[in-house]
mmCIF file of C-alpha atoms in Angstrom:
data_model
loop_
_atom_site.group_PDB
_atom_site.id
_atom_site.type_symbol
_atom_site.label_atom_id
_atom_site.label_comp_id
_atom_site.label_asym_id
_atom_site.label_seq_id
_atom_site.Cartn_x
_atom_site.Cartn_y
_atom_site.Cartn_z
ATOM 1 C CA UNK A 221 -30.884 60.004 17.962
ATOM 2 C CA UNK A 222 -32.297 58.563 21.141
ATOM 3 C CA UNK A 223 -35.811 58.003 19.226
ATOM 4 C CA UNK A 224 -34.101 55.872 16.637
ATOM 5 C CA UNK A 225 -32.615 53.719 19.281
ATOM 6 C CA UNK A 226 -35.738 52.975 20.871
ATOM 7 C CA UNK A 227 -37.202 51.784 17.950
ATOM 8 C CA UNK A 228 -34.601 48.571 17.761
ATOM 9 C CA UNK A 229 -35.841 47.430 20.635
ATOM 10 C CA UNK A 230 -39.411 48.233 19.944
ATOM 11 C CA UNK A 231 -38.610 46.058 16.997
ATOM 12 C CA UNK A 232 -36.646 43.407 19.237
ATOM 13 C CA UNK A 233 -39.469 43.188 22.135
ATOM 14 C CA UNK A 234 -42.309 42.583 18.969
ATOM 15 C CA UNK A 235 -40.978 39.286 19.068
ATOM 16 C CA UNK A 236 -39.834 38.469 21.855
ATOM 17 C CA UNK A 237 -41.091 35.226 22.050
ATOM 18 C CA UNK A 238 -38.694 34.211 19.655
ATOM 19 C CA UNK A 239 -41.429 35.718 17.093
ATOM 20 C CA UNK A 240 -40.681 36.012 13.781
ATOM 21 C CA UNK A 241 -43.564 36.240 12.388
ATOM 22 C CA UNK A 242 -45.006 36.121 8.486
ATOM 23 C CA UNK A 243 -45.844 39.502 6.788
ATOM 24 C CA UNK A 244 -49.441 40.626 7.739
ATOM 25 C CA UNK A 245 -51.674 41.692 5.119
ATOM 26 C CA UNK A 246 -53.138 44.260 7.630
ATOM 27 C CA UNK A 247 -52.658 48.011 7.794
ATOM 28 C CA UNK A 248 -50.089 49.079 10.293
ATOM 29 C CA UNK A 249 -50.864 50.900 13.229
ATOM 30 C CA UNK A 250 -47.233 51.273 14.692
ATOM 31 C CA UNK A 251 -45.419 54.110 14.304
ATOM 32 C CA UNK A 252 -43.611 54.341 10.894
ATOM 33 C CA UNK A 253 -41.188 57.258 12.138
ATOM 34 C CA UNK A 254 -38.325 54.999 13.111
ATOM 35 C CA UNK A 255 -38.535 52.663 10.294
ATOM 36 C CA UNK A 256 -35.315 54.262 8.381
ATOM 37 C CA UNK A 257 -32.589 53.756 11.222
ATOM 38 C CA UNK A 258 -29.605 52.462 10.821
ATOM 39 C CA UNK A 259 -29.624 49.191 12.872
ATOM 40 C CA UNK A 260 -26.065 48.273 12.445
ATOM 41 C CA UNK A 261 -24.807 51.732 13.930
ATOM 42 C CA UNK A 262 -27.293 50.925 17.127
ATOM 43 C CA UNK A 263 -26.677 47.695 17.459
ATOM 44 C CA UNK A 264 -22.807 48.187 18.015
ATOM 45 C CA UNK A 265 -23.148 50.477 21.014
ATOM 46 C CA UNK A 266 -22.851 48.384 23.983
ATOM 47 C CA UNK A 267 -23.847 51.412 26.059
ATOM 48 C CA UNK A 268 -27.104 51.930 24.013
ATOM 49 C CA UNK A 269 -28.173 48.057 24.722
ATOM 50 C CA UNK A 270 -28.034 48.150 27.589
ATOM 51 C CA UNK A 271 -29.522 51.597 28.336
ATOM 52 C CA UNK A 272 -33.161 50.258 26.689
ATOM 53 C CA UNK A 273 -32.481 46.651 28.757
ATOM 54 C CA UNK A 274 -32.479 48.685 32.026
ATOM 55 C CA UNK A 275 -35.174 50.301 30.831
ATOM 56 C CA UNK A 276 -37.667 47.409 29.343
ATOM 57 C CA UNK A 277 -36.481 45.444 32.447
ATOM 58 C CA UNK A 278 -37.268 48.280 34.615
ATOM 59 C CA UNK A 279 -34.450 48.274 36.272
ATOM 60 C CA UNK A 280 -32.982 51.646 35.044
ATOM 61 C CA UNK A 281 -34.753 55.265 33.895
ATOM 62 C CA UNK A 282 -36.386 55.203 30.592
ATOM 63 C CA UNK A 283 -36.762 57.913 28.057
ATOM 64 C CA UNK A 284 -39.905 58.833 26.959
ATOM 65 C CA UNK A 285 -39.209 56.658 23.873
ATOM 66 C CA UNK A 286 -38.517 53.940 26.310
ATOM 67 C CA UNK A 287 -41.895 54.201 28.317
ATOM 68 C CA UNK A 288 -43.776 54.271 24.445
ATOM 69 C CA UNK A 289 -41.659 50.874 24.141
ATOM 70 C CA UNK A 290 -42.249 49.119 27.195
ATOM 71 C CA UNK A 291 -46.131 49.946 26.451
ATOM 72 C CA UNK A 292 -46.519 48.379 22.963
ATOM 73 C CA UNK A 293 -45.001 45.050 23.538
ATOM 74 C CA UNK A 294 -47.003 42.995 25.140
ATOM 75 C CA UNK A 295 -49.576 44.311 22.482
ATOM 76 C CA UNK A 296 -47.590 43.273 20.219
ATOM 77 C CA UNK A 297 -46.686 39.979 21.247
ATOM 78 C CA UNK A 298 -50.462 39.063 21.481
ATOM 79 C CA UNK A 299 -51.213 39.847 17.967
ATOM 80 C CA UNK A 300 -48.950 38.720 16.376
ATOM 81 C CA UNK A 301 -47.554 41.744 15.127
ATOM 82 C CA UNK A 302 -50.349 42.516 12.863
ATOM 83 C CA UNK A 303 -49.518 46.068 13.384
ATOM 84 C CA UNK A 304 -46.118 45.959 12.160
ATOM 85 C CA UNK A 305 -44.838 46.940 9.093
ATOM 86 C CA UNK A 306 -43.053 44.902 6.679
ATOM 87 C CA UNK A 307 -39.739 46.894 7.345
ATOM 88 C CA UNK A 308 -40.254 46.334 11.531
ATOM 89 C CA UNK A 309 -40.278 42.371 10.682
ATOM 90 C CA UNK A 310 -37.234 42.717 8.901
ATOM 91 C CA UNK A 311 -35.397 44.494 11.472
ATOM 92 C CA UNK A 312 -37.432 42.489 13.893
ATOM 93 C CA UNK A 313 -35.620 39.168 12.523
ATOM 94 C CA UNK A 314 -32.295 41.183 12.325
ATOM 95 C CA UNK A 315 -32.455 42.215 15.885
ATOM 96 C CA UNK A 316 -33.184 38.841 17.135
ATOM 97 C CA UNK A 317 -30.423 37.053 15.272
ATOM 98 C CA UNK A 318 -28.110 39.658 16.905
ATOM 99 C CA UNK A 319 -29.321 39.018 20.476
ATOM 100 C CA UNK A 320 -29.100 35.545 20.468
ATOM 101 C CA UNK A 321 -25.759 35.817 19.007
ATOM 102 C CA UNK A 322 -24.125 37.957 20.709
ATOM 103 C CA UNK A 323 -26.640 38.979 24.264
ATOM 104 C CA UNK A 324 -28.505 35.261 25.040
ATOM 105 C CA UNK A 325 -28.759 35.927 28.905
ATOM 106 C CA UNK A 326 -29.900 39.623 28.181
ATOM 107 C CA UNK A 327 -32.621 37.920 24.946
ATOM 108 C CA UNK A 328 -33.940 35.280 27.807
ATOM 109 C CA UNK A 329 -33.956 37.797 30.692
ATOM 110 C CA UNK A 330 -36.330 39.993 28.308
ATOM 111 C CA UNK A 331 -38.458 36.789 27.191
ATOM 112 C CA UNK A 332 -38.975 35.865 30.324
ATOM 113 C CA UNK A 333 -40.386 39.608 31.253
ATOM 114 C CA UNK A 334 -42.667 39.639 28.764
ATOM 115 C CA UNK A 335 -43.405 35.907 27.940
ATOM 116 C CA UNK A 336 -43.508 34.641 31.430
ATOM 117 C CA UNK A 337 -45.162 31.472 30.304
ATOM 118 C CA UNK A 338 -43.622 30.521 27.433
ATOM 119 C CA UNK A 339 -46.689 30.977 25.555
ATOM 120 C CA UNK A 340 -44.983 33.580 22.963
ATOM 121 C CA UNK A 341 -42.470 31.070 22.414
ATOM 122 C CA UNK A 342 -44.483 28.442 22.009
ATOM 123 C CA UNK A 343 -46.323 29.995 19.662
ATOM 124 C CA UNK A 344 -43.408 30.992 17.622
ATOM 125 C CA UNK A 345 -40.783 28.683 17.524
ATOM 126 C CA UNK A 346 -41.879 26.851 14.220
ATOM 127 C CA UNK A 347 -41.354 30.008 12.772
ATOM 128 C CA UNK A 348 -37.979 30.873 14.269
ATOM 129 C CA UNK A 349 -36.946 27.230 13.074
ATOM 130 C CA UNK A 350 -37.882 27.585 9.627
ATOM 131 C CA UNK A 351 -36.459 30.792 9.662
ATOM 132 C CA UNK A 352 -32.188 29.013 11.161
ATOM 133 C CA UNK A 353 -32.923 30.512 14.455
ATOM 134 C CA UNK A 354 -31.989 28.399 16.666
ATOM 135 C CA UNK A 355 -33.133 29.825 20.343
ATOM 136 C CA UNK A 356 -31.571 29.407 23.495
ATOM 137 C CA UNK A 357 -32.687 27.545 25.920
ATOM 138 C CA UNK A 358 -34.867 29.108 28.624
ATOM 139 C CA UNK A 359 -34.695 31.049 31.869
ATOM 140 C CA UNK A 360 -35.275 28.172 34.480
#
C-alpha cells in the first residue's frame, strides 16, 4: 500500500511547476507499477499527505518509495515529463487540481523546493491556464 501512495506524489512533484504538460510521443521510462492506484482513496488520507510532504520536504523519514520520489523529480521537471506515461499526466493534472484546492501552502511550499526560481512555473503556466488551473500565487 505504501508503494501506491508514493506514486501520487511522484505524479504530483512531475509537475510541480504548475506543469501540466501535453502527452509526449516518447517511450516512457518511469515506472509503470503504480499507474493503477486508486487516487481518490490516497488523496483523502490527511495522514498519508502529509507523510510524503515531510518526506519530499525533507523534513520527516522517507520510505524507500519516498527516497525513489524525491530522486526523479527534478528529472522530471526538466524534461518535461517526457518520461511519463499518458496515465501519470492524468493523475498528474488530478493531483494538482486537488492541491491547489484543498493544500495551496503545502503545493507552494513544494514548488518552491523544487522550482526555486520559478523557472518550472514559468514554463508551465500557459498550460495550467488553458487547462482552468488557476495557481496560487507564490512563496515570497
Amino acid at each position: 500500500m505504501a508503494v501506491s501512495r508514493m506514486s501520487v506524489f511522484a505524479v504530483v512533484l512531475v509537475a510541480l511547476g504548475a506543469a501540466l504538460v501535453a502527452a509526449q510521443d516518447t517511450k516512457p521510462s518511469y515506472s509503470t507499477k503504480y499507474d493503477n492506484l486508486d487516487l481518490e482513496e490516497i488523496l483523502r488520507s490527511e495522514r498519508l499527505l502529509k507523510n510524503y510532504f515531510n518526506c519530499l520536504m525533507e523534513s520527516g523519514p522517507c520510505t524507500p518509495d519516498g527516497l525513489e520520489l524525491r530522486k526523479t523529480v527534478p528529472d522530471a521537471l526538466k524534461n518535461k515529463c517526457t518520461s511519463c506515461t499518458p496515465k501519470q499526466q492524468v493523475g498528474t493534472e488530478r493531483v494538482i487540481r486537488f492541491l491547489i484546492e484543498k493544500y495551496p501552502e503545502q503545493f507552494l511550499k513544494l514548488e518552491k523546493k523544487y522550482d526555486p526560481t520559478g523557472i518550472y512555473r514559468k514554463e508551465y503556466q500557459a498550460e495550467a491556464e488553458t487547462r482552468g488551473i488557476k495557481l496560487p500565487a507564490p512563496l515570497a
